[in-house]
Tab-separated table of C-alpha atoms in Angstrom:
chain	number	residue	atom	x	y	z
A	225	UNK	CA	0.000	0.000	0.000
A	226	UNK	CA	1.112	3.561	-0.704
A	227	UNK	CA	2.196	5.719	2.206
A	228	UNK	CA	-0.208	8.478	3.211
A	229	UNK	CA	0.686	12.197	3.458
A	230	UNK	CA	-1.352	15.072	4.897
A	231	UNK	CA	-0.786	18.827	4.707
A	232	UNK	CA	-1.657	21.816	6.883
A	233	UNK	CA	-1.134	25.370	5.640
A	234	UNK	CA	-0.776	28.392	7.901
A	235	UNK	CA	-0.844	31.910	6.505
A	236	UNK	CA	-1.365	33.393	3.095
A	237	UNK	CA	-2.639	32.419	-0.348
A	238	UNK	CA	0.988	32.118	-1.489
A	239	UNK	CA	1.539	29.381	1.092
A	240	UNK	CA	-1.549	27.543	-0.174
A	241	UNK	CA	-0.223	27.602	-3.746
A	242	UNK	CA	3.146	26.270	-2.574
A	243	UNK	CA	1.567	23.530	-0.451
A	244	UNK	CA	-0.240	22.311	-3.571
A	245	UNK	CA	3.021	22.164	-5.506
A	246	UNK	CA	4.753	20.260	-2.695
A	247	UNK	CA	1.764	17.874	-2.565
A	248	UNK	CA	2.146	17.117	-6.274
A	249	UNK	CA	5.790	16.188	-5.602
A	250	UNK	CA	4.571	13.591	-3.096
A	251	UNK	CA	2.050	12.353	-5.635
A	252	UNK	CA	4.928	11.785	-8.089
A	253	UNK	CA	6.589	9.641	-5.390
A	254	UNK	CA	3.439	7.470	-5.061
A	255	UNK	CA	2.142	8.911	-1.799
A	256	UNK	CA	-1.620	9.136	-1.332
A	257	UNK	CA	-2.830	12.496	-0.032
A	258	UNK	CA	-5.355	12.427	2.816
A	259	UNK	CA	-7.014	15.118	4.892
A	260	UNK	CA	-5.055	16.444	7.871
A	261	UNK	CA	-7.786	15.153	10.185
A	262	UNK	CA	-7.035	11.560	9.112
A	263	UNK	CA	-4.344	8.991	9.835
A	264	UNK	CA	-1.185	9.633	7.779
A	265	UNK	CA	2.404	8.384	7.715
A	266	UNK	CA	3.761	11.901	7.245
A	267	UNK	CA	2.309	15.293	8.136
A	268	UNK	CA	3.732	18.389	6.415
A	269	UNK	CA	3.049	21.767	8.042
A	270	UNK	CA	3.641	24.851	5.891
A	271	UNK	CA	4.357	27.599	8.413
A	272	UNK	CA	3.803	31.344	8.536
A	273	UNK	CA	5.590	33.985	10.553
A	274	UNK	CA	3.683	37.173	9.797
A	275	UNK	CA	2.106	37.367	13.256
A	276	UNK	CA	2.803	35.968	16.691
A	277	UNK	CA	-0.379	33.900	16.544
A	278	UNK	CA	0.839	32.008	13.474
A	279	UNK	CA	3.943	30.988	15.448
A	280	UNK	CA	1.861	29.762	18.390
A	281	UNK	CA	-0.544	27.836	16.186
A	282	UNK	CA	2.290	25.664	14.911
A	283	UNK	CA	2.581	23.743	18.198
A	284	UNK	CA	-1.174	23.169	18.234
A	285	UNK	CA	-1.067	21.754	14.690
A	286	UNK	CA	1.812	19.405	15.596
A	287	UNK	CA	-0.255	18.068	18.528
A	288	UNK	CA	-3.202	17.493	16.165
A	289	UNK	CA	-0.985	15.415	13.878
A	290	UNK	CA	0.320	13.352	16.795
A	291	UNK	CA	-3.238	12.698	17.944
A	292	UNK	CA	-4.076	11.089	14.583
A	293	UNK	CA	-0.843	9.066	14.491
A	294	UNK	CA	1.644	9.268	17.402
A	295	UNK	CA	4.323	7.607	15.239
A	296	UNK	CA	3.875	9.857	12.206
A	297	UNK	CA	6.825	11.678	10.652
A	298	UNK	CA	6.264	15.442	11.059
A	299	UNK	CA	7.934	17.960	8.743
A	300	UNK	CA	7.863	21.760	8.994
A	301	UNK	CA	8.496	24.005	5.973
A	302	UNK	CA	7.883	27.643	5.085
A	303	UNK	CA	8.598	31.086	6.506
A	304	UNK	CA	8.793	30.273	10.209
A	305	UNK	CA	10.960	27.263	9.344
A	306	UNK	CA	13.390	29.611	7.574
A	307	UNK	CA	13.427	32.261	10.310
A	308	UNK	CA	13.608	30.044	13.393
A	309	UNK	CA	14.458	26.503	12.289
A	310	UNK	CA	15.900	25.369	15.608
A	311	UNK	CA	12.871	26.661	17.500
A	312	UNK	CA	10.644	24.447	15.366
A	313	UNK	CA	13.046	21.505	15.548
A	314	UNK	CA	12.845	21.679	19.348
A	315	UNK	CA	9.047	21.242	19.317
A	316	UNK	CA	8.204	17.750	20.563
A	317	UNK	CA	7.293	15.445	17.673
A	318	UNK	CA	8.926	17.444	14.861
A	319	UNK	CA	11.328	15.334	12.769
A	320	UNK	CA	12.369	17.589	9.885
A	321	UNK	CA	12.611	21.347	9.300
A	322	UNK	CA	13.243	22.716	5.810
A	323	UNK	CA	13.981	26.358	4.969
A	324	UNK	CA	13.218	28.542	1.950
A	325	UNK	CA	15.293	26.737	-0.677
A	326	UNK	CA	14.780	23.177	0.586
A	327	UNK	CA	10.988	22.981	0.948
A	328	UNK	CA	10.354	22.099	-2.700
A	329	UNK	CA	12.840	19.208	-2.428
A	330	UNK	CA	11.213	17.695	0.651
A	331	UNK	CA	10.880	14.219	-0.852
A	332	UNK	CA	14.686	14.129	-1.228
A	333	UNK	CA	15.056	14.463	2.549
A	334	UNK	CA	12.615	11.716	3.480
A	335	UNK	CA	14.053	8.232	3.747
A	336	UNK	CA	12.247	5.574	5.764
A	337	UNK	CA	9.964	7.945	7.711
A	338	UNK	CA	11.498	6.782	10.998
A	339	UNK	CA	10.960	9.175	13.883
A	340	UNK	CA	14.035	11.225	14.806
A	341	UNK	CA	15.222	11.756	18.384
A	342	UNK	CA	15.756	15.396	17.455
A	343	UNK	CA	14.331	17.562	14.688
A	344	UNK	CA	16.695	17.554	11.701
A	345	UNK	CA	17.284	21.026	10.216
A	346	UNK	CA	18.142	21.872	6.603
A	347	UNK	CA	18.080	25.646	6.284
A	348	UNK	CA	19.965	27.994	3.977
A	349	UNK	CA	21.290	31.489	4.361
A	350	UNK	CA	18.454	33.604	2.993
A	351	UNK	CA	20.853	35.151	0.449
A	352	UNK	CA	20.859	31.736	-1.243
A	353	UNK	CA	17.093	31.945	-1.857
A	354	UNK	CA	17.615	33.564	-5.237
A	355	UNK	CA	15.928	31.097	-7.576
A	356	UNK	CA	12.269	30.837	-8.453
A	357	UNK	CA	9.916	27.878	-8.065
A	358	UNK	CA	6.529	28.268	-9.741
A	359	UNK	CA	3.425	27.105	-7.854
A	360	UNK	CA	-0.313	26.903	-8.150
A	361	UNK	CA	-3.087	25.319	-6.091
A	362	UNK	CA	-5.909	23.297	-7.569
A	363	UNK	CA	-7.348	21.751	-4.414
A	364	UNK	CA	-10.499	23.839	-4.606
A	365	UNK	CA	-12.659	23.104	-7.650
A	366	UNK	CA	-13.830	26.701	-7.841
A	367	UNK	CA	-10.626	28.765	-7.790
A	368	UNK	CA	-6.871	28.363	-7.944
A	369	UNK	CA	-4.055	30.427	-6.432
A	370	UNK	CA	-1.362	31.073	-9.031
A	371	UNK	CA	2.021	32.205	-7.736
A	372	UNK	CA	3.732	34.687	-10.085
A	373	UNK	CA	6.367	36.271	-7.811
A	374	UNK	CA	8.305	35.559	-4.615
A	375	UNK	CA	10.449	37.500	-2.132
A	376	UNK	CA	10.585	41.235	-1.477
A	377	UNK	CA	13.175	44.011	-1.806
A	378	UNK	CA	11.234	46.404	0.437
A	379	UNK	CA	12.540	47.123	3.921
A	380	UNK	CA	9.364	47.752	5.937
A	381	UNK	CA	10.481	48.037	9.546
A	382	UNK	CA	7.895	45.583	10.956
A	383	UNK	CA	8.228	42.803	8.393
A	384	UNK	CA	10.197	39.538	8.416
A	385	UNK	CA	9.154	38.393	4.940
A	386	UNK	CA	12.414	39.471	3.187
A	387	UNK	CA	14.293	37.473	5.858
A	388	UNK	CA	12.020	34.475	5.303
A	389	UNK	CA	11.707	34.527	1.507
A	390	UNK	CA	14.693	36.443	0.147
A	391	UNK	CA	14.957	38.907	-2.718
A	392	UNK	CA	12.192	39.792	-5.149
A	393	UNK	CA	12.088	37.394	-8.087
A	394	UNK	CA	9.512	36.407	-10.673
A	395	UNK	CA	8.380	33.517	-12.804
A	396	UNK	CA	9.016	33.786	-16.543
A	397	UNK	CA	5.915	35.084	-18.301
A	398	UNK	CA	5.647	31.984	-20.515
A	399	UNK	CA	5.671	29.749	-17.386
A	400	UNK	CA	2.873	31.762	-15.772
A	401	UNK	CA	0.789	31.472	-18.943
A	402	UNK	CA	1.502	27.723	-19.167
A	403	UNK	CA	0.389	27.237	-15.553
A	404	UNK	CA	-2.756	29.264	-16.234
A	405	UNK	CA	-3.607	26.957	-19.149
A	406	UNK	CA	-2.984	23.889	-16.940
A	407	UNK	CA	-5.403	25.323	-14.380
A	408	UNK	CA	-8.019	26.078	-17.050
A	409	UNK	CA	-7.992	22.400	-18.100
A	410	UNK	CA	-9.073	21.421	-14.555
A	411	UNK	CA	-12.473	23.115	-15.019
A	412	UNK	CA	-11.504	25.819	-12.519
A	413	UNK	CA	-13.328	29.073	-13.154
A	414	UNK	CA	-11.220	31.587	-11.211
A	415	UNK	CA	-7.501	32.274	-10.778
A	416	UNK	CA	-6.227	34.433	-7.927
A	417	UNK	CA	-2.780	35.888	-8.631
A	418	UNK	CA	-0.505	35.646	-5.621
A	419	UNK	CA	3.040	36.455	-4.516
A	420	UNK	CA	4.826	38.438	-1.824
A	421	UNK	CA	4.883	41.706	-3.789
A	422	UNK	CA	3.130	40.965	-7.072
A	423	UNK	CA	3.229	44.553	-8.324
A	424	UNK	CA	7.014	44.048	-8.503
A	425	UNK	CA	6.453	41.275	-11.065
A	426	UNK	CA	9.187	41.008	-13.674
A	427	UNK	CA	12.124	41.661	-11.367
A	428	UNK	CA	14.386	38.625	-11.206
A	429	UNK	CA	12.765	37.013	-14.235
A	430	UNK	CA	16.202	35.881	-15.459
A	431	UNK	CA	17.712	35.167	-12.040
A	432	UNK	CA	19.104	38.724	-11.832
A	433	UNK	CA	17.664	42.224	-11.579
A	434	UNK	CA	16.972	42.393	-15.321
A	435	UNK	CA	13.513	41.758	-16.639
A	436	UNK	CA	11.658	41.839	-19.923
A	437	UNK	CA	8.158	42.151	-18.504
A	438	UNK	CA	6.159	44.219	-16.027
A	439	UNK	CA	3.039	43.547	-13.985
A	440	UNK	CA	1.025	45.293	-16.713
A	441	UNK	CA	2.457	42.874	-19.313
A	442	UNK	CA	1.485	39.963	-17.059
A	443	UNK	CA	-2.092	41.205	-16.666
A	444	UNK	CA	-2.451	41.760	-20.433
A	445	UNK	CA	-1.161	38.258	-21.238
A	446	UNK	CA	-3.302	36.482	-18.640
A	447	UNK	CA	-6.428	38.276	-19.837
A	448	UNK	CA	-6.067	36.381	-23.110
A	449	UNK	CA	-5.948	32.901	-21.546
A	450	UNK	CA	-9.042	31.068	-22.751
A	451	UNK	CA	-10.968	28.838	-20.377
A	452	UNK	CA	-10.459	31.017	-17.309
A	453	UNK	CA	-13.594	33.025	-16.629
A	454	UNK	CA	-12.221	35.163	-13.797
A	455	UNK	CA	-8.860	36.570	-12.780
A	456	UNK	CA	-8.417	38.276	-9.421
A	457	UNK	CA	-5.448	40.310	-8.143
A	458	UNK	CA	-4.926	39.225	-4.538
A	459	UNK	CA	-2.965	42.132	-3.047
A	460	UNK	CA	-0.893	44.912	-4.575
A	461	UNK	CA	1.095	47.774	-3.079
A	462	UNK	CA	-0.503	51.211	-3.765
A	463	UNK	CA	2.725	52.614	-5.241
A	464	UNK	CA	2.873	49.710	-7.732
A	465	UNK	CA	-0.784	49.860	-8.783
A	466	UNK	CA	-0.532	52.062	-11.858
A	467	UNK	CA	-3.309	53.851	-13.757
A	468	UNK	CA	-2.654	51.647	-16.795
A	469	UNK	CA	-3.377	48.510	-14.747
A	470	UNK	CA	-6.560	49.990	-13.281
A	471	UNK	CA	-7.745	51.013	-16.754
A	472	UNK	CA	-6.949	47.570	-18.148
A	473	UNK	CA	-8.936	45.848	-15.374
A	474	UNK	CA	-11.883	48.177	-16.016
A	475	UNK	CA	-12.026	47.050	-19.670
A	476	UNK	CA	-10.861	43.481	-19.091
A	477	UNK	CA	-12.400	40.255	-20.348
A	478	UNK	CA	-11.595	38.293	-17.177
A	479	UNK	CA	-10.067	40.526	-14.485
A	480	UNK	CA	-12.655	41.376	-11.859
A	481	UNK	CA	-13.271	44.762	-10.203
A	482	UNK	CA	-11.762	43.815	-6.844
A	483	UNK	CA	-8.552	45.229	-5.408
A	484	UNK	CA	-6.850	44.516	-2.114
A	485	UNK	CA	-4.419	47.335	-1.344
A	486	UNK	CA	-2.301	47.407	1.838
A	487	UNK	CA	-2.423	50.740	3.659
A	488	UNK	CA	-1.037	49.823	7.132
A	489	UNK	CA	-1.590	53.323	8.556
A	490	UNK	CA	-3.550	56.459	7.734
A	491	UNK	CA	-0.887	58.601	9.446
A	492	UNK	CA	2.022	59.829	7.329
A	493	UNK	CA	4.175	59.966	10.467
A	494	UNK	CA	3.628	56.242	11.096
A	495	UNK	CA	3.983	55.364	7.405
A	496	UNK	CA	7.443	56.970	7.467
A	497	UNK	CA	8.393	55.016	10.594
A	498	UNK	CA	7.209	51.858	8.854
A	499	UNK	CA	9.353	52.773	5.800
A	500	UNK	CA	6.390	52.350	3.490
A	501	UNK	CA	6.956	53.686	-0.037
A	502	UNK	CA	4.013	56.088	-0.253
A	503	UNK	CA	2.104	58.640	1.765
A	504	UNK	CA	-1.641	58.605	2.462
A	505	UNK	CA	-2.256	61.103	-0.356
A	506	UNK	CA	-1.131	58.533	-2.945
A	507	UNK	CA	-3.467	55.966	-1.392
A	508	UNK	CA	-6.418	58.347	-1.767
A	509	UNK	CA	-5.411	58.900	-5.386
A	510	UNK	CA	-5.484	55.117	-6.093
A	511	UNK	CA	-8.931	54.706	-4.523
A	512	UNK	CA	-10.339	57.696	-6.445
A	513	UNK	CA	-8.925	56.373	-9.728
A	514	UNK	CA	-10.463	52.916	-9.200
A	515	UNK	CA	-13.861	54.359	-8.282
A	516	UNK	CA	-13.755	56.761	-11.242
A	517	UNK	CA	-13.521	53.952	-13.801
A	518	UNK	CA	-15.238	51.180	-11.762
A	519	UNK	CA	-17.751	52.736	-9.312
A	520	UNK	CA	-18.910	49.247	-8.284
A	521	UNK	CA	-15.380	47.987	-7.511
A	522	UNK	CA	-14.655	46.353	-4.166
A	523	UNK	CA	-11.552	47.671	-2.363
A	524	UNK	CA	-10.063	45.829	0.614
A	525	UNK	CA	-7.474	47.390	2.926
A	526	UNK	CA	-4.763	45.969	5.203
A	527	UNK	CA	-4.098	48.055	8.309
A	528	UNK	CA	-1.808	47.564	11.340
A	529	UNK	CA	-2.687	48.934	14.776
A	530	UNK	CA	-0.362	49.456	17.729
A	531	UNK	CA	2.857	50.115	15.813
A	532	UNK	CA	5.583	51.598	18.083
A	533	UNK	CA	5.018	55.316	18.530
A	534	UNK	CA	1.360	55.191	17.418
A	535	UNK	CA	-0.341	57.671	19.741
A	536	UNK	CA	-4.084	58.063	20.190
A	537	UNK	CA	-3.870	60.993	17.758
A	538	UNK	CA	-2.111	58.861	15.120
A	539	UNK	CA	-4.688	56.106	15.521
A	540	UNK	CA	-7.575	58.569	15.190
A	541	UNK	CA	-5.925	59.878	12.027
A	542	UNK	CA	-6.079	56.336	10.640
A	543	UNK	CA	-9.645	55.753	11.867
A	544	UNK	CA	-10.962	59.007	10.389
A	545	UNK	CA	-8.993	58.510	7.177
A	546	UNK	CA	-10.600	55.103	6.638
A	547	UNK	CA	-14.052	56.344	7.677
A	548	UNK	CA	-13.950	58.997	4.932
A	549	UNK	CA	-12.455	56.673	2.281
A	550	UNK	CA	-14.684	54.841	-0.219
A	551	UNK	CA	-13.404	51.362	0.639
A	552	UNK	CA	-15.305	48.103	1.206
A	553	UNK	CA	-13.681	46.163	4.065
A	554	UNK	CA	-10.575	45.996	6.274
A	555	UNK	CA	-8.099	43.292	7.236
A	556	UNK	CA	-6.923	44.449	10.660
A	557	UNK	CA	-3.595	43.252	12.077
A	558	UNK	CA	-2.504	43.902	15.643
A	559	UNK	CA	1.195	44.778	15.621
A	560	UNK	CA	3.422	42.135	17.190
A	561	UNK	CA	7.170	42.458	17.718
A	562	UNK	CA	9.234	40.312	15.349
A	563	UNK	CA	12.884	39.472	15.977
A	564	UNK	CA	15.491	41.064	13.687
A	565	UNK	CA	13.212	43.888	12.558
A	566	UNK	CA	13.877	47.597	13.078
A	567	UNK	CA	10.500	48.161	14.709
A	568	UNK	CA	11.274	45.661	17.492
A	569	UNK	CA	13.857	48.104	18.887
A	570	UNK	CA	11.780	51.272	18.480
A	571	UNK	CA	10.646	53.367	21.434
A	572	UNK	CA	7.007	54.091	22.174
A	573	UNK	CA	5.714	50.558	22.745
A	574	UNK	CA	1.913	50.531	22.684
A	575	UNK	CA	0.409	48.535	25.604
A	576	UNK	CA	-1.297	45.326	24.505
A	577	UNK	CA	-4.690	46.353	25.904
A	578	UNK	CA	-4.545	49.552	23.805
A	579	UNK	CA	-3.615	47.529	20.707
A	580	UNK	CA	-6.594	45.245	21.351
A	581	UNK	CA	-8.978	48.186	21.788
A	582	UNK	CA	-7.804	49.854	18.550
A	583	UNK	CA	-8.076	46.579	16.668
A	584	UNK	CA	-11.652	46.138	17.908
A	585	UNK	CA	-12.573	49.666	16.777
A	586	UNK	CA	-11.253	49.061	13.256
A	587	UNK	CA	-12.925	45.654	13.005
A	588	UNK	CA	-16.181	47.383	13.919
A	589	UNK	CA	-15.545	49.952	11.205
A	590	UNK	CA	-14.898	47.120	8.744
A	591	UNK	CA	-18.331	45.629	9.488
A	592	UNK	CA	-19.948	49.018	8.777
A	593	UNK	CA	-17.938	49.486	5.567
A	594	UNK	CA	-18.830	46.035	4.240
A	595	UNK	CA	-22.503	46.559	5.081
A	596	UNK	CA	-22.526	49.938	3.315
A	597	UNK	CA	-20.829	48.414	0.258
A	598	UNK	CA	-23.323	45.530	0.132
A	599	UNK	CA	-26.234	47.970	0.446
A	600	UNK	CA	-24.839	50.004	-2.464
A	601	UNK	CA	-24.999	46.879	-4.627
A	602	UNK	CA	-28.641	45.944	-3.928
A	603	UNK	CA	-30.756	46.068	-7.059
A	604	UNK	CA	-27.760	45.575	-9.348
A	605	UNK	CA	-27.214	42.622	-11.656
A	606	UNK	CA	-23.994	40.696	-11.021
A	607	UNK	CA	-22.395	37.381	-11.933
A	608	UNK	CA	-21.943	34.854	-9.112
A	609	UNK	CA	-19.525	31.942	-8.973
A	610	UNK	CA	-20.927	29.376	-6.535
A	611	UNK	CA	-18.760	27.450	-4.051
A	612	UNK	CA	-18.831	23.729	-3.303
A	613	UNK	CA	-19.892	23.598	0.352
A	614	UNK	CA	-23.340	23.056	1.835
A	615	UNK	CA	-23.458	25.444	4.803
A	616	UNK	CA	-26.561	24.878	6.947
A	617	UNK	CA	-28.736	24.339	3.885
A	618	UNK	CA	-27.283	27.214	1.852
A	619	UNK	CA	-24.785	27.512	-0.959
A	620	UNK	CA	-22.525	30.560	-0.932
A	621	UNK	CA	-20.772	32.368	-3.734
A	622	UNK	CA	-19.061	35.609	-4.683
A	623	UNK	CA	-19.951	38.188	-7.274
A	624	UNK	CA	-17.206	39.526	-9.512
A	625	UNK	CA	-16.908	42.513	-7.145
A	626	UNK	CA	-16.619	40.279	-4.082
A	627	UNK	CA	-20.116	40.501	-2.602
A	628	UNK	CA	-20.764	37.268	-0.704
A	629	UNK	CA	-24.180	35.808	-1.498
A	630	UNK	CA	-26.327	32.921	-0.234
A	631	UNK	CA	-29.194	30.942	-1.709
A	632	UNK	CA	-30.794	27.585	-0.770
A	633	UNK	CA	-28.462	24.640	-1.383
A	634	UNK	CA	-28.550	23.143	-4.855
A	635	UNK	CA	-25.660	20.833	-5.846
A	636	UNK	CA	-26.162	21.704	-9.517
A	637	UNK	CA	-25.000	25.260	-8.792
A	638	UNK	CA	-21.538	24.170	-7.564
A	639	UNK	CA	-18.718	25.723	-9.619
A	640	UNK	CA	-21.092	27.424	-12.053
A	641	UNK	CA	-21.549	31.075	-12.990
A	642	UNK	CA	-24.985	32.683	-12.929
A	643	UNK	CA	-26.325	36.143	-13.600
A	644	UNK	CA	-28.300	37.317	-10.570
A	645	UNK	CA	-29.982	40.365	-9.114
A	646	UNK	CA	-28.884	41.249	-5.566
A	647	UNK	CA	-32.070	41.726	-3.563
A	648	UNK	CA	-31.560	41.925	0.223
A	649	UNK	CA	-29.075	41.563	3.070
A	650	UNK	CA	-29.675	38.552	5.302
A	651	UNK	CA	-27.393	37.761	8.243
A	652	UNK	CA	-24.504	39.721	6.757
A	653	UNK	CA	-24.755	38.049	3.331
A	654	UNK	CA	-26.767	39.031	0.271
A	655	UNK	CA	-29.834	37.254	-1.091
A	656	UNK	CA	-30.426	37.010	-4.824
A	657	UNK	CA	-32.855	36.318	-7.634
A	658	UNK	CA	-31.616	34.407	-10.671
A	659	UNK	CA	-31.710	36.410	-13.898
A	660	UNK	CA	-30.336	33.725	-16.174
A	661	UNK	CA	-27.834	30.898	-16.135
A	662	UNK	CA	-24.622	31.544	-17.996
A	663	UNK	CA	-24.366	27.749	-18.334
A	664	UNK	CA	-20.614	27.871	-17.685
């Protein structure tokens, strides 16, 4: 019988795409993939290190694996594994820790799956993480995450990602297009573009700083890939989101009117301390441009609260800035100190109870913003792509502009696109009436 392998992914869409690629490597070695909640011979945990909570969750996930099979071989890969390999290796039950360059060669490091007395570490100097490995996820029948870029050359003072993933580098355009065609043949309707800093696409395309293509070239080329009904840009820095890209999306065949643009703070003073590459005025400009050409567009915002030196006045600047801005929802992160970052040594530490209070205020604002955006869409006709899960008798889906809808469960709707009219808000989601089936 084939050995069984199970995977658990912490963190971002990029990690999900890479887990899928690693899983296919196991498939090539005749392993059978099972769910993480089942018995397996080897459990692979793809780690994240963006927040303190992601670090803590790792130990919990290891315990879950041991519960299903106390003798299982446990391997840790990913960002946390690169940043603090020995810390992970010291966790009871962990047998193997692989850093940034080794994770895609995991099957080379696995011999007889015997438990180790101590976690074995194979980790590189991050300067050696200078080559590109393409990835995409096809675990979900509805959408796929397609990695187009990795690493980051920015030096934001709170961020460990450059230490965990290395320099900015990109997949060759022809490889991205090839992967998109592979995904389209799996009857997947939507591709979400992912990377660490995807607006920087093109850099490192040839293994050096030279590049032939830009993010705009990538978007133009992907828009021509037949068989993919929707393309979504996952997250893009405001200084790298150019007017040409916004205009192209507004007239696109497949790109949807949904942008996720990190802000991090609405205070220029804090943005400077964070070493972000824009001021709040540029952010306003990007939002106004999007809304000018796509009034119905959905705009999501990342924001960090409790950064060192953030006074009540700075926080209120951020709160009022976001209140006045025509955006649709927030992803709120509570600042946590990360080793080997500039911010960890900065004065003006914000007490944890203040961080929690500010986070709660912004999450409340996010609820209001999403509600207002959903209300603005009632009465409009949109296209919905339905998901595969039966949730308490309902099937959920998303419109092209990221309105989450619900309608009574019908298995025939799974992974199909339908034209609908948005009629009412019910329990935070939007009800609909079918206009016509697109039969896709």
